[in-house]
């Protein structure tokens, strides 16, 4: 099973964002206070428990606890913040993003696999 890594600092984000030139990343922006976000996290983990794309790193950002990181992601990607929100970033470009109820195992499989 693939696992996600939580990041909490802008320094971690900068390293990850720069690294997307060699390995893409999927970022889930998660609100710990939102039931829709709890559902998105379940879908994210459900995708990771099956047959996820192993050529991608999986990152979680808790938007309430790590607001500066969430804001920096929005600034660096040019994608307006939402939560829950998922972004697939390759070569410092967001090639796919969606939010709320559109974050499903099926949707992730269709895009990432």
PDB file of N, CA and C in Angstrom:
ATOM      1  N   UNK A   1       0.844  -1.192   0.000  1.00  0.00           N
ATOM      2  CA  UNK A   1       0.000   0.000   0.000  1.00  0.00           C
ATOM      3  C   UNK A   1       0.881   1.246   0.000  1.00  0.00           C
ATOM      4  N   UNK A   2       0.536   2.195  -0.834  1.00  0.00           N
ATOM      5  CA  UNK A   2       1.222   3.489  -0.850  1.00  0.00           C
ATOM      6  C   UNK A   2       0.703   4.333   0.316  1.00  0.00           C
ATOM      7  N   UNK A   3       1.529   5.196   0.805  1.00  0.00           N
ATOM      8  CA  UNK A   3       1.138   6.051   1.914  1.00  0.00           C
ATOM      9  C   UNK A   3       1.355   7.505   1.558  1.00  0.00           C
ATOM     10  N   UNK A   4       0.611   8.357   2.229  1.00  0.00           N
ATOM     11  CA  UNK A   4       0.822   9.782   2.062  1.00  0.00           C
ATOM     12  C   UNK A   4       1.720  10.281   3.185  1.00  0.00           C
ATOM     13  N   UNK A   5       2.342  11.424   2.918  1.00  0.00           N
ATOM     14  CA  UNK A   5       3.197  12.080   3.903  1.00  0.00           C
ATOM     15  C   UNK A   5       2.590  13.446   4.174  1.00  0.00           C
ATOM     16  N   UNK A   6       2.441  13.780   5.437  1.00  0.00           N
ATOM     17  CA  UNK A   6       1.948  15.106   5.792  1.00  0.00           C
ATOM     18  C   UNK A   6       3.104  16.091   5.808  1.00  0.00           C
ATOM     19  N   UNK A   7       2.866  17.258   5.223  1.00  0.00           N
ATOM     20  CA  UNK A   7       3.862  18.332   5.323  1.00  0.00           C
ATOM     21  C   UNK A   7       3.248  19.492   6.105  1.00  0.00           C
ATOM     22  N   UNK A   8       4.118  20.209   6.822  1.00  0.00           N
ATOM     23  CA  UNK A   8       3.630  21.273   7.704  1.00  0.00           C
ATOM     24  C   UNK A   8       4.394  22.579   7.556  1.00  0.00           C
ATOM     25  N   UNK A   9       5.445  22.587   6.718  1.00  0.00           N
ATOM     26  CA  UNK A   9       6.240  23.814   6.583  1.00  0.00           C
ATOM     27  C   UNK A   9       6.385  24.210   5.119  1.00  0.00           C
ATOM     28  N   UNK A  10       6.590  25.492   4.910  1.00  0.00           N
ATOM     29  CA  UNK A  10       6.825  25.979   3.545  1.00  0.00           C
ATOM     30  C   UNK A  10       8.138  25.434   2.983  1.00  0.00           C
ATOM     31  N   UNK A  11       9.103  25.156   3.843  1.00  0.00           N
ATOM     32  CA  UNK A  11      10.368  24.588   3.388  1.00  0.00           C
ATOM     33  C   UNK A  11      10.142  23.193   2.799  1.00  0.00           C
ATOM     34  N   UNK A  12       9.322  22.386   3.485  1.00  0.00           N
ATOM     35  CA  UNK A  12       8.990  21.055   2.951  1.00  0.00           C
ATOM     36  C   UNK A  12       8.294  21.188   1.602  1.00  0.00           C
ATOM     37  N   UNK A  13       7.321  22.108   1.537  1.00  0.00           N
ATOM     38  CA  UNK A  13       6.594  22.309   0.292  1.00  0.00           C
ATOM     39  C   UNK A  13       7.533  22.731  -0.836  1.00  0.00           C
ATOM     40  N   UNK A  14       8.426  23.672  -0.555  1.00  0.00           N
ATOM     41  CA  UNK A  14       9.347  24.155  -1.594  1.00  0.00           C
ATOM     42  C   UNK A  14      10.172  22.998  -2.151  1.00  0.00           C
ATOM     43  N   UNK A  15      10.686  22.147  -1.284  1.00  0.00           N
ATOM     44  CA  UNK A  15      11.477  20.992  -1.717  1.00  0.00           C
ATOM     45  C   UNK A  15      10.630  20.056  -2.582  1.00  0.00           C
ATOM     46  N   UNK A  16       9.415  19.801  -2.151  1.00  0.00           N
ATOM     47  CA  UNK A  16       8.519  18.916  -2.910  1.00  0.00           C
ATOM     48  C   UNK A  16       8.169  19.531  -4.254  1.00  0.00           C
ATOM     49  N   UNK A  17       7.814  20.813  -4.260  1.00  0.00           N
ATOM     50  CA  UNK A  17       7.428  21.489  -5.499  1.00  0.00           C
ATOM     51  C   UNK A  17       8.588  21.477  -6.497  1.00  0.00           C
ATOM     52  N   UNK A  18       9.785  21.785  -6.030  1.00  0.00           N
ATOM     53  CA  UNK A  18      10.963  21.756  -6.909  1.00  0.00           C
ATOM     54  C   UNK A  18      11.206  20.336  -7.431  1.00  0.00           C
ATOM     55  N   UNK A  19      10.929  19.346  -6.593  1.00  0.00           N
ATOM     56  CA  UNK A  19      11.152  17.956  -6.958  1.00  0.00           C
ATOM     57  C   UNK A  19      10.189  17.407  -7.995  1.00  0.00           C
ATOM     58  N   UNK A  20       9.123  18.146  -8.279  1.00  0.00           N
ATOM     59  CA  UNK A  20       8.155  17.657  -9.269  1.00  0.00           C
ATOM     60  C   UNK A  20       8.735  17.626 -10.675  1.00  0.00           C
ATOM     61  N   UNK A  21       9.913  18.198 -10.851  1.00  0.00           N
ATOM     62  CA  UNK A  21      10.571  18.099 -12.163  1.00  0.00           C
ATOM     63  C   UNK A  21      11.124  16.701 -12.393  1.00  0.00           C
ATOM     64  N   UNK A  22      11.320  15.930 -11.316  1.00  0.00           N
ATOM     65  CA  UNK A  22      11.790  14.554 -11.479  1.00  0.00           C
ATOM     66  C   UNK A  22      10.759  13.515 -11.043  1.00  0.00           C
ATOM     67  N   UNK A  23       9.859  13.869 -10.130  1.00  0.00           N
ATOM     68  CA  UNK A  23       8.815  12.942  -9.695  1.00  0.00           C
ATOM     69  C   UNK A  23       7.547  13.734  -9.380  1.00  0.00           C
ATOM     70  N   UNK A  24       6.445  13.405 -10.081  1.00  0.00           N
ATOM     71  CA  UNK A  24       5.196  14.127  -9.836  1.00  0.00           C
ATOM     72  C   UNK A  24       4.698  13.916  -8.403  1.00  0.00           C
ATOM     73  N   UNK A  25       3.802  14.784  -7.997  1.00  0.00           N
ATOM     74  CA  UNK A  25       3.236  14.715  -6.655  1.00  0.00           C
ATOM     75  C   UNK A  25       1.727  14.951  -6.723  1.00  0.00           C
ATOM     76  N   UNK A  26       1.024  14.272  -5.838  1.00  0.00           N
ATOM     77  CA  UNK A  26      -0.400  14.510  -5.644  1.00  0.00           C
ATOM     78  C   UNK A  26      -0.554  15.080  -4.240  1.00  0.00           C
ATOM     79  N   UNK A  27      -1.192  16.236  -4.155  1.00  0.00           N
ATOM     80  CA  UNK A  27      -1.384  16.913  -2.874  1.00  0.00           C
ATOM     81  C   UNK A  27      -2.873  16.922  -2.546  1.00  0.00           C
ATOM     82  N   UNK A  28      -3.207  16.435  -1.358  1.00  0.00           N
ATOM     83  CA  UNK A  28      -4.574  16.557  -0.855  1.00  0.00           C
ATOM     84  C   UNK A  28      -4.575  17.641   0.204  1.00  0.00           C
ATOM     85  N   UNK A  29      -5.351  18.690  -0.042  1.00  0.00           N
ATOM     86  CA  UNK A  29      -5.570  19.724   0.966  1.00  0.00           C
ATOM     87  C   UNK A  29      -6.797  19.294   1.756  1.00  0.00           C
ATOM     88  N   UNK A  30      -6.603  19.098   3.051  1.00  0.00           N
ATOM     89  CA  UNK A  30      -7.608  18.482   3.914  1.00  0.00           C
ATOM     90  C   UNK A  30      -7.951  19.399   5.084  1.00  0.00           C
ATOM     91  N   UNK A  31      -9.241  19.581   5.308  1.00  0.00           N
ATOM     92  CA  UNK A  31      -9.694  20.326   6.480  1.00  0.00           C
ATOM     93  C   UNK A  31     -10.158  19.333   7.542  1.00  0.00           C
ATOM     94  N   UNK A  32      -9.539  19.397   8.710  1.00  0.00           N
ATOM     95  CA  UNK A  32      -9.890  18.481   9.798  1.00  0.00           C
ATOM     96  C   UNK A  32     -11.231  18.830  10.443  1.00  0.00           C
ATOM     97  N   UNK A  33     -11.850  19.924  10.018  1.00  0.00           N
ATOM     98  CA  UNK A  33     -13.126  20.347  10.597  1.00  0.00           C
ATOM     99  C   UNK A  33     -14.307  20.166   9.645  1.00  0.00           C
ATOM    100  N   UNK A  34     -14.094  19.479   8.518  1.00  0.00           N
ATOM    101  CA  UNK A  34     -15.112  19.429   7.471  1.00  0.00           C
ATOM    102  C   UNK A  34     -15.488  17.986   7.123  1.00  0.00           C
ATOM    103  N   UNK A  35     -16.780  17.642   7.203  1.00  0.00           N
ATOM    104  CA  UNK A  35     -17.187  16.281   6.850  1.00  0.00           C
ATOM    105  C   UNK A  35     -16.947  15.930   5.374  1.00  0.00           C
ATOM    106  N   UNK A  36     -17.065  16.894   4.485  1.00  0.00           N
ATOM    107  CA  UNK A  36     -16.796  16.634   3.065  1.00  0.00           C
ATOM    108  C   UNK A  36     -15.321  16.283   2.902  1.00  0.00           C
ATOM    109  N   UNK A  37     -14.468  16.982   3.628  1.00  0.00           N
ATOM    110  CA  UNK A  37     -13.039  16.713   3.577  1.00  0.00           C
ATOM    111  C   UNK A  37     -12.716  15.341   4.182  1.00  0.00           C
ATOM    112  N   UNK A  38     -13.419  14.961   5.230  1.00  0.00           N
ATOM    113  CA  UNK A  38     -13.226  13.622   5.814  1.00  0.00           C
ATOM    114  C   UNK A  38     -13.541  12.558   4.776  1.00  0.00           C
ATOM    115  N   UNK A  39     -14.590  12.768   3.996  1.00  0.00           N
ATOM    116  CA  UNK A  39     -14.940  11.832   2.930  1.00  0.00           C
ATOM    117  C   UNK A  39     -13.840  11.795   1.863  1.00  0.00           C
ATOM    118  N   UNK A  40     -13.322  12.960   1.493  1.00  0.00           N
ATOM    119  CA  UNK A  40     -12.252  13.024   0.491  1.00  0.00           C
ATOM    120  C   UNK A  40     -11.013  12.276   0.986  1.00  0.00           C
ATOM    121  N   UNK A  41     -10.694  12.398   2.262  1.00  0.00           N
ATOM    122  CA  UNK A  41      -9.542  11.690   2.823  1.00  0.00           C
ATOM    123  C   UNK A  41      -9.760  10.177   2.749  1.00  0.00           C
ATOM    124  N   UNK A  42     -10.978   9.728   3.034  1.00  0.00           N
ATOM    125  CA  UNK A  42     -11.301   8.297   2.901  1.00  0.00           C
ATOM    126  C   UNK A  42     -11.106   7.821   1.469  1.00  0.00           C
ATOM    127  N   UNK A  43     -11.550   8.619   0.507  1.00  0.00           N
ATOM    128  CA  UNK A  43     -11.393   8.264  -0.906  1.00  0.00           C
ATOM    129  C   UNK A  43      -9.912   8.229  -1.288  1.00  0.00           C
ATOM    130  N   UNK A  44      -9.151   9.207  -0.830  1.00  0.00           N
ATOM    131  CA  UNK A  44      -7.713   9.294  -1.078  1.00  0.00           C
ATOM    132  C   UNK A  44      -7.019   8.042  -0.544  1.00  0.00           C
ATOM    133  N   UNK A  45      -7.306   7.700   0.705  1.00  0.00           N
ATOM    134  CA  UNK A  45      -6.703   6.520   1.312  1.00  0.00           C
ATOM    135  C   UNK A  45      -7.196   5.237   0.652  1.00  0.00           C
ATOM    136  N   UNK A  46      -8.453   5.238   0.201  1.00  0.00           N
ATOM    137  CA  UNK A  46      -8.981   4.089  -0.529  1.00  0.00           C
ATOM    138  C   UNK A  46      -8.234   3.874  -1.835  1.00  0.00           C
ATOM    139  N   UNK A  47      -7.963   4.958  -2.545  1.00  0.00           N
ATOM    140  CA  UNK A  47      -7.178   4.868  -3.780  1.00  0.00           C
ATOM    141  C   UNK A  47      -5.784   4.311  -3.476  1.00  0.00           C
ATOM    142  N   UNK A  48      -5.152   4.831  -2.434  1.00  0.00           N
ATOM    143  CA  UNK A  48      -3.796   4.410  -2.081  1.00  0.00           C
ATOM    144  C   UNK A  48      -3.734   2.957  -1.631  1.00  0.00           C
ATOM    145  N   UNK A  49      -4.837   2.419  -1.106  1.00  0.00           N
ATOM    146  CA  UNK A  49      -4.841   1.041  -0.607  1.00  0.00           C
ATOM    147  C   UNK A  49      -4.989   0.013  -1.727  1.00  0.00           C
ATOM    148  N   UNK A  50      -5.345   0.445  -2.910  1.00  0.00           N
ATOM    149  CA  UNK A  50      -5.558  -0.484  -4.040  1.00  0.00           C
ATOM    150  C   UNK A  50      -4.301  -0.581  -4.887  1.00  0.00           C
ATOM    151  N   UNK A  51      -4.336  -0.007  -6.065  1.00  0.00           N
ATOM    152  CA  UNK A  51      -3.205  -0.103  -6.992  1.00  0.00           C
ATOM    153  C   UNK A  51      -2.816   1.302  -7.454  1.00  0.00           C
ATOM    154  N   UNK A  52      -2.269   2.127  -6.548  1.00  0.00           N
ATOM    155  CA  UNK A  52      -1.964   3.512  -6.921  1.00  0.00           C
ATOM    156  C   UNK A  52      -0.763   3.603  -7.852  1.00  0.00           C
ATOM    157  N   UNK A  53      -0.693   4.706  -8.534  1.00  0.00           N
ATOM    158  CA  UNK A  53       0.454   5.005  -9.391  1.00  0.00           C
ATOM    159  C   UNK A  53       1.688   5.146  -8.496  1.00  0.00           C
ATOM    160  N   UNK A  54       2.640   4.245  -8.642  1.00  0.00           N
ATOM    161  CA  UNK A  54       3.823   4.253  -7.772  1.00  0.00           C
ATOM    162  C   UNK A  54       4.882   5.251  -8.234  1.00  0.00           C
ATOM    163  N   UNK A  55       4.649   5.898  -9.368  1.00  0.00           N
ATOM    164  CA  UNK A  55       5.598   6.898  -9.868  1.00  0.00           C
ATOM    165  C   UNK A  55       5.284   8.298  -9.344  1.00  0.00           C
ATOM    166  N   UNK A  56       4.427   8.362  -8.332  1.00  0.00           N
ATOM    167  CA  UNK A  56       3.958   9.640  -7.791  1.00  0.00           C
ATOM    168  C   UNK A  56       4.143   9.623  -6.275  1.00  0.00           C
ATOM    169  N   UNK A  57       4.501  10.762  -5.688  1.00  0.00           N
ATOM    170  CA  UNK A  57       4.505  10.911  -4.234  1.00  0.00           C
ATOM    171  C   UNK A  57       3.165  11.495  -3.815  1.00  0.00           C
ATOM    172  N   UNK A  58       2.694  11.100  -2.645  1.00  0.00           N
ATOM    173  CA  UNK A  58       1.383  11.519  -2.147  1.00  0.00           C
ATOM    174  C   UNK A  58       1.575  12.333  -0.870  1.00  0.00           C
ATOM    175  N   UNK A  59       1.012  13.539  -0.882  1.00  0.00           N
ATOM    176  CA  UNK A  59       1.221  14.512   0.190  1.00  0.00           C
ATOM    177  C   UNK A  59      -0.130  14.955   0.745  1.00  0.00           C
ATOM    178  N   UNK A  60      -0.175  15.177   2.057  1.00  0.00           N
ATOM    179  CA  UNK A  60      -1.360  15.699   2.720  1.00  0.00           C
ATOM    180  C   UNK A  60      -0.986  17.007   3.412  1.00  0.00           C
ATOM    181  N   UNK A  61      -1.846  18.008   3.248  1.00  0.00           N
ATOM    182  CA  UNK A  61      -1.688  19.281   3.952  1.00  0.00           C
ATOM    183  C   UNK A  61      -2.981  19.551   4.704  1.00  0.00           C
ATOM    184  N   UNK A  62      -2.886  19.672   6.011  1.00  0.00           N
ATOM    185  CA  UNK A  62      -4.050  20.043   6.828  1.00  0.00           C
ATOM    186  C   UNK A  62      -4.166  21.559   6.768  1.00  0.00           C
ATOM    187  N   UNK A  63      -5.232  22.036   6.122  1.00  0.00           N
ATOM    188  CA  UNK A  63      -5.313  23.460   5.793  1.00  0.00           C
ATOM    189  C   UNK A  63      -5.514  24.366   7.006  1.00  0.00           C
ATOM    190  N   UNK A  64      -6.133  23.882   8.053  1.00  0.00           N
ATOM    191  CA  UNK A  64      -6.317  24.720   9.245  1.00  0.00           C
ATOM    192  C   UNK A  64      -5.008  24.801  10.022  1.00  0.00           C
ATOM    193  N   UNK A  65      -4.399  23.645  10.246  1.00  0.00           N
ATOM    194  CA  UNK A  65      -3.175  23.573  11.033  1.00  0.00           C
ATOM    195  C   UNK A  65      -1.961  24.124  10.288  1.00  0.00           C
ATOM    196  N   UNK A  66      -1.971  24.030   8.977  1.00  0.00           N
ATOM    197  CA  UNK A  66      -0.818  24.459   8.169  1.00  0.00           C
ATOM    198  C   UNK A  66      -1.243  25.471   7.102  1.00  0.00           C
ATOM    199  N   UNK A  67      -1.952  26.492   7.524  1.00  0.00           N
ATOM    200  CA  UNK A  67      -2.482  27.509   6.605  1.00  0.00           C
ATOM    201  C   UNK A  67      -1.405  28.138   5.720  1.00  0.00           C
ATOM    202  N   UNK A  68      -0.227  28.512   6.260  1.00  0.00           N
ATOM    203  CA  UNK A  68       0.786  29.114   5.382  1.00  0.00           C
ATOM    204  C   UNK A  68       1.198  28.185   4.230  1.00  0.00           C
ATOM    205  N   UNK A  69       1.270  26.884   4.491  1.00  0.00           N
ATOM    206  CA  UNK A  69       1.632  25.930   3.444  1.00  0.00           C
ATOM    207  C   UNK A  69       0.524  25.875   2.391  1.00  0.00           C
ATOM    208  N   UNK A  70      -0.702  25.811   2.848  1.00  0.00           N
ATOM    209  CA  UNK A  70      -1.841  25.782   1.928  1.00  0.00           C
ATOM    210  C   UNK A  70      -1.863  27.028   1.056  1.00  0.00           C
ATOM    211  N   UNK A  71      -1.629  28.172   1.658  1.00  0.00           N
ATOM    212  CA  UNK A  71      -1.600  29.429   0.895  1.00  0.00           C
ATOM    213  C   UNK A  71      -0.456  29.447  -0.115  1.00  0.00           C
ATOM    214  N   UNK A  72       0.701  28.909   0.281  1.00  0.00           N
ATOM    215  CA  UNK A  72       1.848  28.890  -0.625  1.00  0.00           C
ATOM    216  C   UNK A  72       1.592  27.968  -1.816  1.00  0.00           C
ATOM    217  N   UNK A  73       0.917  26.860  -1.571  1.00  0.00           N
ATOM    218  CA  UNK A  73       0.564  25.952  -2.669  1.00  0.00           C
ATOM    219  C   UNK A  73      -0.332  26.670  -3.668  1.00  0.00           C
ATOM    220  N   UNK A  74      -1.323  27.387  -3.167  1.00  0.00           N
ATOM    221  CA  UNK A  74      -2.215  28.139  -4.063  1.00  0.00           C
ATOM    222  C   UNK A  74      -1.423  29.164  -4.870  1.00  0.00           C
ATOM    223  N   UNK A  75      -0.500  29.842  -4.217  1.00  0.00           N
ATOM    224  CA  UNK A  75       0.304  30.854  -4.905  1.00  0.00           C
ATOM    225  C   UNK A  75       1.219  30.216  -5.962  1.00  0.00           C
ATOM    226  N   UNK A  76       1.890  29.140  -5.592  1.00  0.00           N
ATOM    227  CA  UNK A  76       2.842  28.506  -6.514  1.00  0.00           C
ATOM    228  C   UNK A  76       2.160  27.836  -7.706  1.00  0.00           C
ATOM    229  N   UNK A  77       0.965  27.312  -7.491  1.00  0.00           N
ATOM    230  CA  UNK A  77       0.280  26.592  -8.573  1.00  0.00           C
ATOM    231  C   UNK A  77      -0.669  27.475  -9.375  1.00  0.00           C
ATOM    232  N   UNK A  78      -1.064  28.602  -8.789  1.00  0.00           N
ATOM    233  CA  UNK A  78      -2.050  29.454  -9.453  1.00  0.00           C
ATOM    234  C   UNK A  78      -3.464  28.902  -9.367  1.00  0.00           C
ATOM    235  N   UNK A  79      -3.658  27.887  -8.522  1.00  0.00           N
ATOM    236  CA  UNK A  79      -4.977  27.275  -8.352  1.00  0.00           C
ATOM    237  C   UNK A  79      -5.599  27.829  -7.076  1.00  0.00           C
ATOM    238  N   UNK A  80      -6.762  28.467  -7.236  1.00  0.00           N
ATOM    239  CA  UNK A  80      -7.462  29.045  -6.086  1.00  0.00           C
ATOM    240  C   UNK A  80      -7.726  27.969  -5.035  1.00  0.00           C
ATOM    241  N   UNK A  81      -7.499  28.325  -3.782  1.00  0.00           N
ATOM    242  CA  UNK A  81      -7.674  27.379  -2.676  1.00  0.00           C
ATOM    243  C   UNK A  81      -9.116  26.914  -2.554  1.00  0.00           C
ATOM    244  N   UNK A  82      -9.256  25.627  -2.292  1.00  0.00           N
ATOM    245  CA  UNK A  82     -10.525  25.028  -1.890  1.00  0.00           C
ATOM    246  C   UNK A  82     -10.149  23.918  -0.909  1.00  0.00           C
ATOM    247  N   UNK A  83     -11.127  23.473  -0.154  1.00  0.00           N
ATOM    248  CA  UNK A  83     -10.842  22.316   0.682  1.00  0.00           C
ATOM    249  C   UNK A  83     -12.148  21.565   0.916  1.00  0.00           C
ATOM    250  N   UNK A  84     -12.095  20.274   0.693  1.00  0.00           N
ATOM    251  CA  UNK A  84     -10.922  19.526   0.262  1.00  0.00           C
ATOM    252  C   UNK A  84     -10.594  19.812  -1.209  1.00  0.00           C
ATOM    253  N   UNK A  85      -9.341  19.610  -1.523  1.00  0.00           N
ATOM    254  CA  UNK A  85      -8.873  19.846  -2.892  1.00  0.00           C
ATOM    255  C   UNK A  85      -7.714  18.898  -3.155  1.00  0.00           C
ATOM    256  N   UNK A  86      -7.650  18.399  -4.384  1.00  0.00           N
ATOM    257  CA  UNK A  86      -6.540  17.532  -4.780  1.00  0.00           C
ATOM    258  C   UNK A  86      -5.882  18.130  -6.014  1.00  0.00           C
ATOM    259  N   UNK A  87      -4.550  18.112  -6.019  1.00  0.00           N
ATOM    260  CA  UNK A  87      -3.780  18.653  -7.135  1.00  0.00           C
ATOM    261  C   UNK A  87      -2.744  17.618  -7.563  1.00  0.00           C
ATOM    262  N   UNK A  88      -2.631  17.413  -8.857  1.00  0.00           N
ATOM    263  CA  UNK A  88      -1.598  16.548  -9.435  1.00  0.00           C
ATOM    264  C   UNK A  88      -0.608  17.465 -10.130  1.00  0.00           C
ATOM    265  N   UNK A  89       0.622  17.494  -9.632  1.00  0.00           N
ATOM    266  CA  UNK A  89       1.620  18.456 -10.089  1.00  0.00           C
ATOM    267  C   UNK A  89       2.818  17.714 -10.688  1.00  0.00           C
ATOM    268  N   UNK A  90       3.149  18.103 -11.907  1.00  0.00           N
ATOM    269  CA  UNK A  90       4.273  17.505 -12.632  1.00  0.00           C
ATOM    270  C   UNK A  90       5.044  18.642 -13.286  1.00  0.00           C
ATOM    271  N   UNK A  91       6.368  18.639 -13.127  1.00  0.00           N
ATOM    272  CA  UNK A  91       7.210  19.695 -13.700  1.00  0.00           C
ATOM    273  C   UNK A  91       6.745  21.094 -13.289  1.00  0.00           C
ATOM    274  N   UNK A  92       6.368  21.226 -12.020  1.00  0.00           N
ATOM    275  CA  UNK A  92       5.903  22.493 -11.442  1.00  0.00           C
ATOM    276  C   UNK A  92       4.629  23.021 -12.097  1.00  0.00           C
ATOM    277  N   UNK A  93       3.887  22.153 -12.776  1.00  0.00           N
ATOM    278  CA  UNK A  93       2.627  22.533 -13.423  1.00  0.00           C
ATOM    279  C   UNK A  93       1.515  21.658 -12.849  1.00  0.00           C
ATOM    280  N   UNK A  94       0.384  22.270 -12.559  1.00  0.00           N
ATOM    281  CA  UNK A  94      -0.756  21.495 -12.111  1.00  0.00           C
ATOM    282  C   UNK A  94      -1.446  20.930 -13.345  1.00  0.00           C
ATOM    283  N   UNK A  95      -1.384  19.611 -13.494  1.00  0.00           N
ATOM    284  CA  UNK A  95      -1.970  18.978 -14.672  1.00  0.00           C
ATOM    285  C   UNK A  95      -3.400  18.521 -14.426  1.00  0.00           C
ATOM    286  N   UNK A  96      -3.795  18.480 -13.162  1.00  0.00           N
ATOM    287  CA  UNK A  96      -5.177  18.129 -12.811  1.00  0.00           C
ATOM    288  C   UNK A  96      -5.452  18.607 -11.405  1.00  0.00           C
ATOM    289  N   UNK A  97      -6.661  19.091 -11.195  1.00  0.00           N
ATOM    290  CA  UNK A  97      -7.106  19.394  -9.839  1.00  0.00           C
ATOM    291  C   UNK A  97      -8.611  19.303  -9.781  1.00  0.00           C
ATOM    292  N   UNK A  98      -9.104  18.976  -8.611  1.00  0.00           N
ATOM    293  CA  UNK A  98     -10.542  18.950  -8.383  1.00  0.00           C
ATOM    294  C   UNK A  98     -10.773  19.136  -6.893  1.00  0.00           C
ATOM    295  N   UNK A  99     -12.030  19.268  -6.523  1.00  0.00           N
ATOM    296  CA  UNK A  99     -12.318  19.509  -5.114  1.00  0.00           C
ATOM    297  C   UNK A  99     -13.653  18.897  -4.710  1.00  0.00           C
ATOM    298  N   UNK A 100     -13.890  18.933  -3.438  1.00  0.00           N
ATOM    299  CA  UNK A 100     -15.118  18.513  -2.787  1.00  0.00           C
ATOM    300  C   UNK A 100     -15.518  17.079  -3.176  1.00  0.00           C
ATOM    301  N   UNK A 101     -16.770  16.905  -3.590  1.00  0.00           N
ATOM    302  CA  UNK A 101     -17.296  15.553  -3.838  1.00  0.00           C
ATOM    303  C   UNK A 101     -16.704  14.906  -5.086  1.00  0.00           C
ATOM    304  N   UNK A 102     -15.946  15.644  -5.884  1.00  0.00           N
ATOM    305  CA  UNK A 102     -15.311  15.067  -7.077  1.00  0.00           C
ATOM    306  C   UNK A 102     -14.042  14.291  -6.735  1.00  0.00           C
ATOM    307  N   UNK A 103     -13.619  14.349  -5.476  1.00  0.00           N
ATOM    308  CA  UNK A 103     -12.443  13.589  -5.051  1.00  0.00           C
ATOM    309  C   UNK A 103     -12.913  12.181  -4.711  1.00  0.00           C
ATOM    310  N   UNK A 104     -12.741  11.271  -5.679  1.00  0.00           N
ATOM    311  CA  UNK A 104     -13.154   9.880  -5.492  1.00  0.00           C
ATOM    312  C   UNK A 104     -12.039   8.940  -5.955  1.00  0.00           C
ATOM    313  N   UNK A 105     -12.087   7.709  -5.455  1.00  0.00           N
ATOM    314  CA  UNK A 105     -11.117   6.694  -5.888  1.00  0.00           C
ATOM    315  C   UNK A 105     -11.172   6.530  -7.409  1.00  0.00           C
ATOM    316  N   UNK A 106     -12.384   6.508  -7.953  1.00  0.00           N
ATOM    317  CA  UNK A 106     -12.554   6.309  -9.383  1.00  0.00           C
ATOM    318  C   UNK A 106     -11.951   7.454 -10.180  1.00  0.00           C
ATOM    319  N   UNK A 107     -12.185   8.671  -9.712  1.00  0.00           N
ATOM    320  CA  UNK A 107     -11.654   9.849 -10.411  1.00  0.00           C
ATOM    321  C   UNK A 107     -10.126   9.835 -10.357  1.00  0.00           C
ATOM    322  N   UNK A 108      -9.561   9.538  -9.198  1.00  0.00           N
ATOM    323  CA  UNK A 108      -8.114   9.486  -9.062  1.00  0.00           C
ATOM    324  C   UNK A 108      -7.529   8.392  -9.953  1.00  0.00           C
ATOM    325  N   UNK A 109      -8.168   7.231  -9.988  1.00  0.00           N
ATOM    326  CA  UNK A 109      -7.684   6.131 -10.843  1.00  0.00           C
ATOM    327  C   UNK A 109      -7.707   6.536 -12.312  1.00  0.00           C
ATOM    328  N   UNK A 110      -8.776   7.196 -12.736  1.00  0.00           N
ATOM    329  CA  UNK A 110      -8.899   7.597 -14.140  1.00  0.00           C
ATOM    330  C   UNK A 110      -7.794   8.570 -14.537  1.00  0.00           C
ATOM    331  N   UNK A 111      -7.417   9.455 -13.633  1.00  0.00           N
ATOM    332  CA  UNK A 111      -6.392  10.474 -13.942  1.00  0.00           C
ATOM    333  C   UNK A 111      -4.976   9.945 -13.750  1.00  0.00           C
ATOM    334  N   UNK A 112      -4.749   9.234 -12.659  1.00  0.00           N
ATOM    335  CA  UNK A 112      -3.386   8.870 -12.259  1.00  0.00           C
ATOM    336  C   UNK A 112      -2.895   7.547 -12.832  1.00  0.00           C
ATOM    337  N   UNK A 113      -3.801   6.668 -13.172  1.00  0.00           N
ATOM    338  CA  UNK A 113      -3.378   5.360 -13.679  1.00  0.00           C
ATOM    339  C   UNK A 113      -3.564   5.341 -15.154  1.00  0.00           C
TER     340      UNK A 113
END
